[in-house]
PDB file of C-alpha atoms in Angstrom:
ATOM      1  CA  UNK F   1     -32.433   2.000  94.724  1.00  0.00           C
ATOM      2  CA  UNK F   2     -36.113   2.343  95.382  1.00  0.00           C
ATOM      3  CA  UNK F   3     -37.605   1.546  98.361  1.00  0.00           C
ATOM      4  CA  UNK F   4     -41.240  -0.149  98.678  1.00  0.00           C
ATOM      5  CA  UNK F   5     -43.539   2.289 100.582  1.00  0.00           C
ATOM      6  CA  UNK F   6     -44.345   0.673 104.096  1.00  0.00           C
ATOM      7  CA  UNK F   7     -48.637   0.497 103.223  1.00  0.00           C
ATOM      8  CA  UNK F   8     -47.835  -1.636  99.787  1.00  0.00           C
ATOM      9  CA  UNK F   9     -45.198  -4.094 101.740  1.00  0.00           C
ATOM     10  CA  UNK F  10     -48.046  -3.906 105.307  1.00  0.00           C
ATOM     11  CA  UNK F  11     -50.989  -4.653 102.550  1.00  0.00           C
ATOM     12  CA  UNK F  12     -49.086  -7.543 100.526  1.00  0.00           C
ATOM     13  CA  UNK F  13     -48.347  -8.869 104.351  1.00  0.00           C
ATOM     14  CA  UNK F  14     -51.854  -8.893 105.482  1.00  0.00           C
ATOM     15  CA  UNK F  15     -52.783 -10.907 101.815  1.00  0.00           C
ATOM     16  CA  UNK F  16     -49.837 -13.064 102.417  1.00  0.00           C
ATOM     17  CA  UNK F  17     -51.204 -14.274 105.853  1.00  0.00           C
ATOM     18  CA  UNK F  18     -54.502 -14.680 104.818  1.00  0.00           C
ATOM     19  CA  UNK F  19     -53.473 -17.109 102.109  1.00  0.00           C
ATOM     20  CA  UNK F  20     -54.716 -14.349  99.028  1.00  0.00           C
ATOM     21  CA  UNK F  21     -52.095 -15.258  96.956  1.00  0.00           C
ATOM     22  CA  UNK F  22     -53.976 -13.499  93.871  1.00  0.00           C
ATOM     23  CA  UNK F  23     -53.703  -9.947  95.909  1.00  0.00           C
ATOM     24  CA  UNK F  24     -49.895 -10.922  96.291  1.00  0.00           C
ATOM     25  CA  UNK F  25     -49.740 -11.482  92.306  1.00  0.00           C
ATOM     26  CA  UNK F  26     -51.355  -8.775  91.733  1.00  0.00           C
ATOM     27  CA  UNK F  27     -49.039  -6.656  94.188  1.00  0.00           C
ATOM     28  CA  UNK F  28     -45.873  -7.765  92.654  1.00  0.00           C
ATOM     29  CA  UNK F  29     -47.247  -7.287  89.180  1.00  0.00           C
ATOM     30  CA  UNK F  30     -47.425  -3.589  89.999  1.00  0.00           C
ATOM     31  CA  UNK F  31     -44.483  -3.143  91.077  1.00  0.00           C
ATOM     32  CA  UNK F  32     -43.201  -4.531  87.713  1.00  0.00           C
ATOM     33  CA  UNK F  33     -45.424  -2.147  86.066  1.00  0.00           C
ATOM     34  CA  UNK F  34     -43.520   0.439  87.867  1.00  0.00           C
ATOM     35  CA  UNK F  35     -40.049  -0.282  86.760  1.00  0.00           C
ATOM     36  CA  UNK F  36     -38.948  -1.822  90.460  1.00  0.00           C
ATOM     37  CA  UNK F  37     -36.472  -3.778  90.009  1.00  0.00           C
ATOM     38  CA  UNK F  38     -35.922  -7.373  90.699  1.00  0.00           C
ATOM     39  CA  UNK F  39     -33.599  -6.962  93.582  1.00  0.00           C
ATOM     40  CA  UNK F  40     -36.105  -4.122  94.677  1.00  0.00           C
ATOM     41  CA  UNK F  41     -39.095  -6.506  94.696  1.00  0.00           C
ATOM     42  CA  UNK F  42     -36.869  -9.555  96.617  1.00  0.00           C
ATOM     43  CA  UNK F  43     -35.324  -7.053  98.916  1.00  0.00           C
ATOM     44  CA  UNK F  44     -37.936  -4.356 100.252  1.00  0.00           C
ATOM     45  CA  UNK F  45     -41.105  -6.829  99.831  1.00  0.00           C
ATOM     46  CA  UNK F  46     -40.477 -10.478 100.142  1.00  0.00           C
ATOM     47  CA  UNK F  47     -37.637 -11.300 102.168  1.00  0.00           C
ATOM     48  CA  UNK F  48     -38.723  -8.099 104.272  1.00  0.00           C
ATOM     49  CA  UNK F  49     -42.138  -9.937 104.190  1.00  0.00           C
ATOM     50  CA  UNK F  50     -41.181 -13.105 105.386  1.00  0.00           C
ATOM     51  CA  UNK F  51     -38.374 -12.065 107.997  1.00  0.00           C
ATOM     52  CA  UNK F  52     -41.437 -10.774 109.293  1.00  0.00           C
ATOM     53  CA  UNK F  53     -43.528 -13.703 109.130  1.00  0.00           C
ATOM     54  CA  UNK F  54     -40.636 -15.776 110.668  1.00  0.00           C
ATOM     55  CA  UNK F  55     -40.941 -13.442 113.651  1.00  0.00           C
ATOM     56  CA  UNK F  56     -44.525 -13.836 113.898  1.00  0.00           C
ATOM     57  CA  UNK F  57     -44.042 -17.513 114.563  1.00  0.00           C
ATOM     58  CA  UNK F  58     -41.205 -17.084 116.921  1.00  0.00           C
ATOM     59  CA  UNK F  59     -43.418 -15.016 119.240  1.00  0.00           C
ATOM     60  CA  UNK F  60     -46.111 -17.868 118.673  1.00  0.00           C
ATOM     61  CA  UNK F  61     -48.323 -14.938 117.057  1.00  0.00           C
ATOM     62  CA  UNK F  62     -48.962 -17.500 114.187  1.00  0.00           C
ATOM     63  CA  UNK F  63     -49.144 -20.807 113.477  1.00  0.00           C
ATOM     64  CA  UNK F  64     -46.943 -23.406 111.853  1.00  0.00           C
ATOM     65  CA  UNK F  65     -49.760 -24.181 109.109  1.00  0.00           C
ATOM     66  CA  UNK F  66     -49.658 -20.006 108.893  1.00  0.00           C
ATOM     67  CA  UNK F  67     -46.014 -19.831 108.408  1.00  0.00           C
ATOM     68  CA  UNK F  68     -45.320 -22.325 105.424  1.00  0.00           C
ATOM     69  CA  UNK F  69     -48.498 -21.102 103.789  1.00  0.00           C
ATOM     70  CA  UNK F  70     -46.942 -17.729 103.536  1.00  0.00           C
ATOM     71  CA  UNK F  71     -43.409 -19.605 102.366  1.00  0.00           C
ATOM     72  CA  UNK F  72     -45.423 -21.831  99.723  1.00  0.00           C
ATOM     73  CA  UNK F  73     -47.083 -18.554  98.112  1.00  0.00           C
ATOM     74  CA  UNK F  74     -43.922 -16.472  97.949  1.00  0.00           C
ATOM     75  CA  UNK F  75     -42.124 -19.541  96.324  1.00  0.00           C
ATOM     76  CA  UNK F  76     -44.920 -19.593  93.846  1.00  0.00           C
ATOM     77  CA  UNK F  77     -44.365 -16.193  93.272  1.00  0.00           C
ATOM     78  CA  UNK F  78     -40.496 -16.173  92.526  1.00  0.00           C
ATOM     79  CA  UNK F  79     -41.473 -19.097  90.115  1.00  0.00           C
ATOM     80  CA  UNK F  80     -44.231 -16.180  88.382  1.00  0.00           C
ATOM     81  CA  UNK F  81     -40.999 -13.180  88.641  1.00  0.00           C
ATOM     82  CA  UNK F  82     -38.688 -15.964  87.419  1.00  0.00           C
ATOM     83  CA  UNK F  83     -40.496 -16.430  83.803  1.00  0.00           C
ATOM     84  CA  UNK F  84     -40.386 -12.574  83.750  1.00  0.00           C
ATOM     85  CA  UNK F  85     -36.577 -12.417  83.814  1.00  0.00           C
ATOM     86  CA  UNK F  86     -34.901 -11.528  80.324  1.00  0.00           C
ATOM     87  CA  UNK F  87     -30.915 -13.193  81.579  1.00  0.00           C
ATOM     88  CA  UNK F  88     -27.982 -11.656  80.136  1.00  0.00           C
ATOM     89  CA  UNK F  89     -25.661 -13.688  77.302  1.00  0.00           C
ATOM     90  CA  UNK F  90     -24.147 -16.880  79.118  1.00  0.00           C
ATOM     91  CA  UNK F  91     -20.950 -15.558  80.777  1.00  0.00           C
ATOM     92  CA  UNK F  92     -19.579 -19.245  80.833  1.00  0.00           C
ATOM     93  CA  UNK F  93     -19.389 -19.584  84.040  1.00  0.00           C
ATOM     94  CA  UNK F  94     -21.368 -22.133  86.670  1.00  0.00           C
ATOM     95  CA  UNK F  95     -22.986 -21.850  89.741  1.00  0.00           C
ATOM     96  CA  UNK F  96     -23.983 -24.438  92.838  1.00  0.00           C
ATOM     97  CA  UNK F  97     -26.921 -23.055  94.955  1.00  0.00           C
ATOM     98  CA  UNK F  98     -28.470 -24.399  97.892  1.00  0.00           C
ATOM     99  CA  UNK F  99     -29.291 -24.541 101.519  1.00  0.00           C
ATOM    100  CA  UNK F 100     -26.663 -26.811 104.168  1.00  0.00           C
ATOM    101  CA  UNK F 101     -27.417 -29.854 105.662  1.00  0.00           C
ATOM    102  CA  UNK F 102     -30.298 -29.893 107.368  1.00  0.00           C
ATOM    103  CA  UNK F 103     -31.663 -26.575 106.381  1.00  0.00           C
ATOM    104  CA  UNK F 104     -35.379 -26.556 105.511  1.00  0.00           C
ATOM    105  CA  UNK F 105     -36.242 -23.581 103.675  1.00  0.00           C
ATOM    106  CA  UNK F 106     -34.700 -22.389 100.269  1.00  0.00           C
ATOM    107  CA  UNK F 107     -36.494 -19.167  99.731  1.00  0.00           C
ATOM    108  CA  UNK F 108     -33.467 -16.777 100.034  1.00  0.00           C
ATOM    109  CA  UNK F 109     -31.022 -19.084  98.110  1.00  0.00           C
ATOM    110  CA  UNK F 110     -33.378 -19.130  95.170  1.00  0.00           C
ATOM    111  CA  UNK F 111     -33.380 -15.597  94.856  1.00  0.00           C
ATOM    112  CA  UNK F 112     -29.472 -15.480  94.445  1.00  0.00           C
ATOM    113  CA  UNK F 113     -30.226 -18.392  92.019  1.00  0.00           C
ATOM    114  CA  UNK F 114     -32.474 -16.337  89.872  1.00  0.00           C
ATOM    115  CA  UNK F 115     -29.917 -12.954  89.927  1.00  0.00           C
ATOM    116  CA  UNK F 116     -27.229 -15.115  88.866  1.00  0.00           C
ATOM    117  CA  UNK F 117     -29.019 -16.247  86.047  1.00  0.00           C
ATOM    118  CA  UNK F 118     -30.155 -13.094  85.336  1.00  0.00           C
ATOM    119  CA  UNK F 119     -26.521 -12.180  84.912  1.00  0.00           C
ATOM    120  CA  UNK F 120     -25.310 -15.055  82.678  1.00  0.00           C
ATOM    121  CA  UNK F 121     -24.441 -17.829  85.085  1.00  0.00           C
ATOM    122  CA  UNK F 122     -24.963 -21.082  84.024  1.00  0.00           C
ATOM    123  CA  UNK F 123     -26.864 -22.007  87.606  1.00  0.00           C
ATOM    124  CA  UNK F 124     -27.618 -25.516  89.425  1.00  0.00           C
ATOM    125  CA  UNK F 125     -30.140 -25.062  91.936  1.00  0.00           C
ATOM    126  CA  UNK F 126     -30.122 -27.958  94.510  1.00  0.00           C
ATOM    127  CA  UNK F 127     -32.892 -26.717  96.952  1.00  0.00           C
ATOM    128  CA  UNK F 128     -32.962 -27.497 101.194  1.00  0.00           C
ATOM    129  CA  UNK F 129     -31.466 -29.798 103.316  1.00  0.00           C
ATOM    130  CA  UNK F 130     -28.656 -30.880 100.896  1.00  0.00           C
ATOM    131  CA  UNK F 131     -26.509 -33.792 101.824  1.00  0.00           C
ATOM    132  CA  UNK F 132     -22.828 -33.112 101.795  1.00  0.00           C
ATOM    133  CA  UNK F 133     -21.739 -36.255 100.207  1.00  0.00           C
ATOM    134  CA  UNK F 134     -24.162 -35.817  97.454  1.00  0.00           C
ATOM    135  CA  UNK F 135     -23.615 -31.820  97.438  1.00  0.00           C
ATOM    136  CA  UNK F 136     -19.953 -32.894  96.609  1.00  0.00           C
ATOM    137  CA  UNK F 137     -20.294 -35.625  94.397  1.00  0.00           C
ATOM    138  CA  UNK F 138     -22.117 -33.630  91.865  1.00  0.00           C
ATOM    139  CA  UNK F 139     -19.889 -30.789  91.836  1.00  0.00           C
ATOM    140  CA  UNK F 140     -17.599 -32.974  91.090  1.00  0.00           C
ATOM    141  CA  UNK F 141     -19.181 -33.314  87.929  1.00  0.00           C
ATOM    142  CA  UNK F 142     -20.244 -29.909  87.295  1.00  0.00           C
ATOM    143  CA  UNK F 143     -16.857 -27.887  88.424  1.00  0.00           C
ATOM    144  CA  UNK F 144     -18.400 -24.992  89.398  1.00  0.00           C
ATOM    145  CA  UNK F 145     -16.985 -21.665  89.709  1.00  0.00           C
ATOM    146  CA  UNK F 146     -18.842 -19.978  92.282  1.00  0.00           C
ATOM    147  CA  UNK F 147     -20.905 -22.296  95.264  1.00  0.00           C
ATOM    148  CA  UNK F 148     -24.054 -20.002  96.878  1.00  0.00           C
ATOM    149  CA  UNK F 149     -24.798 -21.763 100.469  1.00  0.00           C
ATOM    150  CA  UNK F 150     -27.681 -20.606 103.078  1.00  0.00           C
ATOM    151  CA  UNK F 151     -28.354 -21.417 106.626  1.00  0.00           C
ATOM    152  CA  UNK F 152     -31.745 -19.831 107.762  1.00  0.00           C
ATOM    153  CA  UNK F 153     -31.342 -20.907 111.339  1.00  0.00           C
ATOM    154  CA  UNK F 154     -28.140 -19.850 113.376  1.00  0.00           C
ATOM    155  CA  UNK F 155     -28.190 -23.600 115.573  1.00  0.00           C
ATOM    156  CA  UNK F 156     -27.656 -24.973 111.843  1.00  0.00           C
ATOM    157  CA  UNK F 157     -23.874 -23.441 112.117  1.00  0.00           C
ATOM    158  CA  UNK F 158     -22.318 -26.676 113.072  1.00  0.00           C
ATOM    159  CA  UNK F 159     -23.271 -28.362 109.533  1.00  0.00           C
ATOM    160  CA  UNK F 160     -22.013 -25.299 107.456  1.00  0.00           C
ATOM    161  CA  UNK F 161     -18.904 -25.772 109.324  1.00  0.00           C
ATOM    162  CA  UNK F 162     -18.614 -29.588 108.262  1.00  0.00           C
ATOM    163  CA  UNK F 163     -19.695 -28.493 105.283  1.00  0.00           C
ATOM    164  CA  UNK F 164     -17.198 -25.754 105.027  1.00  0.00           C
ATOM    165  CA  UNK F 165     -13.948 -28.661 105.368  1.00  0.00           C
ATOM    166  CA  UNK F 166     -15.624 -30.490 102.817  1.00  0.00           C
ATOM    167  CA  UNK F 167     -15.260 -27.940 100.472  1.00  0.00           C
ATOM    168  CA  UNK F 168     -11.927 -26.931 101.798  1.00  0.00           C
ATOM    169  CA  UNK F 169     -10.922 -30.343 101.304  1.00  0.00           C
ATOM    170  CA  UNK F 170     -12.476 -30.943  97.013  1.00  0.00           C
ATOM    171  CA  UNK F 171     -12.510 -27.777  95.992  1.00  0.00           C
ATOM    172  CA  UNK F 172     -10.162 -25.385  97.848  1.00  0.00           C
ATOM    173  CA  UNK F 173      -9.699 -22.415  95.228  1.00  0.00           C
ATOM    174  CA  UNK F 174     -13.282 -22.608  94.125  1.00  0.00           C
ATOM    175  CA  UNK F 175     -15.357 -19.355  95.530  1.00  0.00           C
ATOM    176  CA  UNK F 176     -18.036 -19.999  97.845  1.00  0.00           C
ATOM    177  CA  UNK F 177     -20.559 -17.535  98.732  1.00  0.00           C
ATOM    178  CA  UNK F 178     -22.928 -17.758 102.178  1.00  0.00           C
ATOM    179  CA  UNK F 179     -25.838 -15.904 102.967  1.00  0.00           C
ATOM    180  CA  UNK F 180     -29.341 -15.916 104.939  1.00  0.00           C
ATOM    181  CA  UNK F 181     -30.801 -14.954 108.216  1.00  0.00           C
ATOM    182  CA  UNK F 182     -29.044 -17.325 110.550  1.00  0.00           C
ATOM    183  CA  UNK F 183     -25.850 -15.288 110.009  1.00  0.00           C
ATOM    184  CA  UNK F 184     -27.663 -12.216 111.834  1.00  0.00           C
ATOM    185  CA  UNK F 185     -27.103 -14.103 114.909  1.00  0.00           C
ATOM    186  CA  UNK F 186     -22.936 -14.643 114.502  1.00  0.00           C
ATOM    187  CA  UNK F 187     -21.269 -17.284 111.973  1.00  0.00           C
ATOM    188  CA  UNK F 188     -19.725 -14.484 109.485  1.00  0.00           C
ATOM    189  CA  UNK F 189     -16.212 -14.945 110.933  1.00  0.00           C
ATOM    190  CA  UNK F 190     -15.880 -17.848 108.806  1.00  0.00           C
ATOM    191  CA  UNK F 191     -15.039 -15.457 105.683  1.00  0.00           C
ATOM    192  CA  UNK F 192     -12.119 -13.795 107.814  1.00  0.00           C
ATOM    193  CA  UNK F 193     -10.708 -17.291 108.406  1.00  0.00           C
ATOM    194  CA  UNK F 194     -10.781 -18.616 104.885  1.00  0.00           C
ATOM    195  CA  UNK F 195      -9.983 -15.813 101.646  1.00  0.00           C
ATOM    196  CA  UNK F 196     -12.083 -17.608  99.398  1.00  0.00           C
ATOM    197  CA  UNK F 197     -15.093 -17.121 101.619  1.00  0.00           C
ATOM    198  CA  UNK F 198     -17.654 -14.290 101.498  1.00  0.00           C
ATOM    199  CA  UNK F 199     -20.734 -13.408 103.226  1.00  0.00           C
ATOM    200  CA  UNK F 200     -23.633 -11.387 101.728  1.00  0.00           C
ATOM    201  CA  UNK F 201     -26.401 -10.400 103.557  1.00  0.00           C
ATOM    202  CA  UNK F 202     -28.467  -8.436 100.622  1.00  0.00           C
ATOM    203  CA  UNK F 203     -29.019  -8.120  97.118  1.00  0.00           C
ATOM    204  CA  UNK F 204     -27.371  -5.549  96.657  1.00  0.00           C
ATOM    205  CA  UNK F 205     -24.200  -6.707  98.350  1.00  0.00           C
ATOM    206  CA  UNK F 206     -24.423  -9.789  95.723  1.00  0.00           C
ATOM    207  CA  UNK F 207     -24.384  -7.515  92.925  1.00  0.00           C
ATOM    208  CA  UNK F 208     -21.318  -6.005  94.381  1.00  0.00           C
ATOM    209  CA  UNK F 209     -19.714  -9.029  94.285  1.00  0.00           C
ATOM    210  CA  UNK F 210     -20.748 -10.239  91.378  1.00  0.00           C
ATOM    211  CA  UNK F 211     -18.567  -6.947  89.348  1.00  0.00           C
TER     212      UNK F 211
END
């Protein structure tokens, strides 16, 4: 595991806020250039990145505008890293991915979208602020093997829970995967209550679980 030296990560920052989203290509393309990995790149540089940008805001050091500028340009920039990936052969087996109820952003869930496919799955992306009924419904049609659920915001808890005895309820041996910042802030004891349930909170750990 390499780790991104702190003036590259402070440098892509600065470029970040400042809306210079051709510095930030230009950044990441480096790093490619010098065998980082994909998980490297997501781990040490963009969700590093925006966790800090997400506490700017918090301590009203930015603005709002500020704040989903930086989200729009690192979403543009998974989409660049996302043509770059060469997947391994289809392992056959699918993959639901998205944020709970409610939940606006879809930054972190994407990544684990783009590792899975990088690793065979056969992924559906659904993006933010995904209705149950409708998050259920299509799985229905899908039968997935694996769902990959994030909650950016801790006060979003109560919907994952809802969530949670929906899937309980449809799908009660199918794995389900949850992730993102909100769970820094409590919400993990959900995987000691239910076997099927596990919580990542890297990369890395995904990998893990993954083999």
């Amino acid at each position: 595991m390499n780790s991104i030296p702190d003036i590259i990560q402070s440098d892509f920052r600065a470029a970040l806020l400042s809306g210079n989203k051709a510095h930030c290509s230009k950044t990441i393309q480096s790093l490619i250039d010098q065998n980082f990995t994909l998980e490297e790149i997501y781990e040490h540089l963009l969700k590093r990145t925006l966790y800090q940008v997400g506490e700017l805001w918090e301590q009203n050091q930015i603005s709002v505008a500020t704040e989903h500028l930086a989200s729009s340009i690192v979403e543009n920039l998974l989409n660049e890293l996302y043509l770059q990936l060469q997947p391994q052969q289809c392992n056959g087996k699918k993959a639901i991915l998205a944020s709970i109820p409610g939940e606006l952003h879809q930054i972190g869930v994407k990544m684990v979208n783009d590792v899975l496919e990088a690793k065979g799955w056969e992924t559906y992306f659904l993006g933010s602020n995904v209705p149950s009924n409708d998050l259920i419904r299509f799985a229905k049609g899908v039968k997935p093997d694996l769902f990959a659920l994030s909650m950016s915001l801790y006060f979003n808890l109560p919907e994952l829970m809802k969530l949670v005895d929906e899937l309980r309820l449809h799908f009660p041996d199918t794995k389900v995967l949850i992730g993102g910042q909100g769970f820094t802030r409590g919400g993990t004891e959900i995987t000691r209550r239910y076997s099927n349930f596990t919580y990542c909170s890297n990369l890395y750990e995904l990998n893990n679980y993954l083999t």
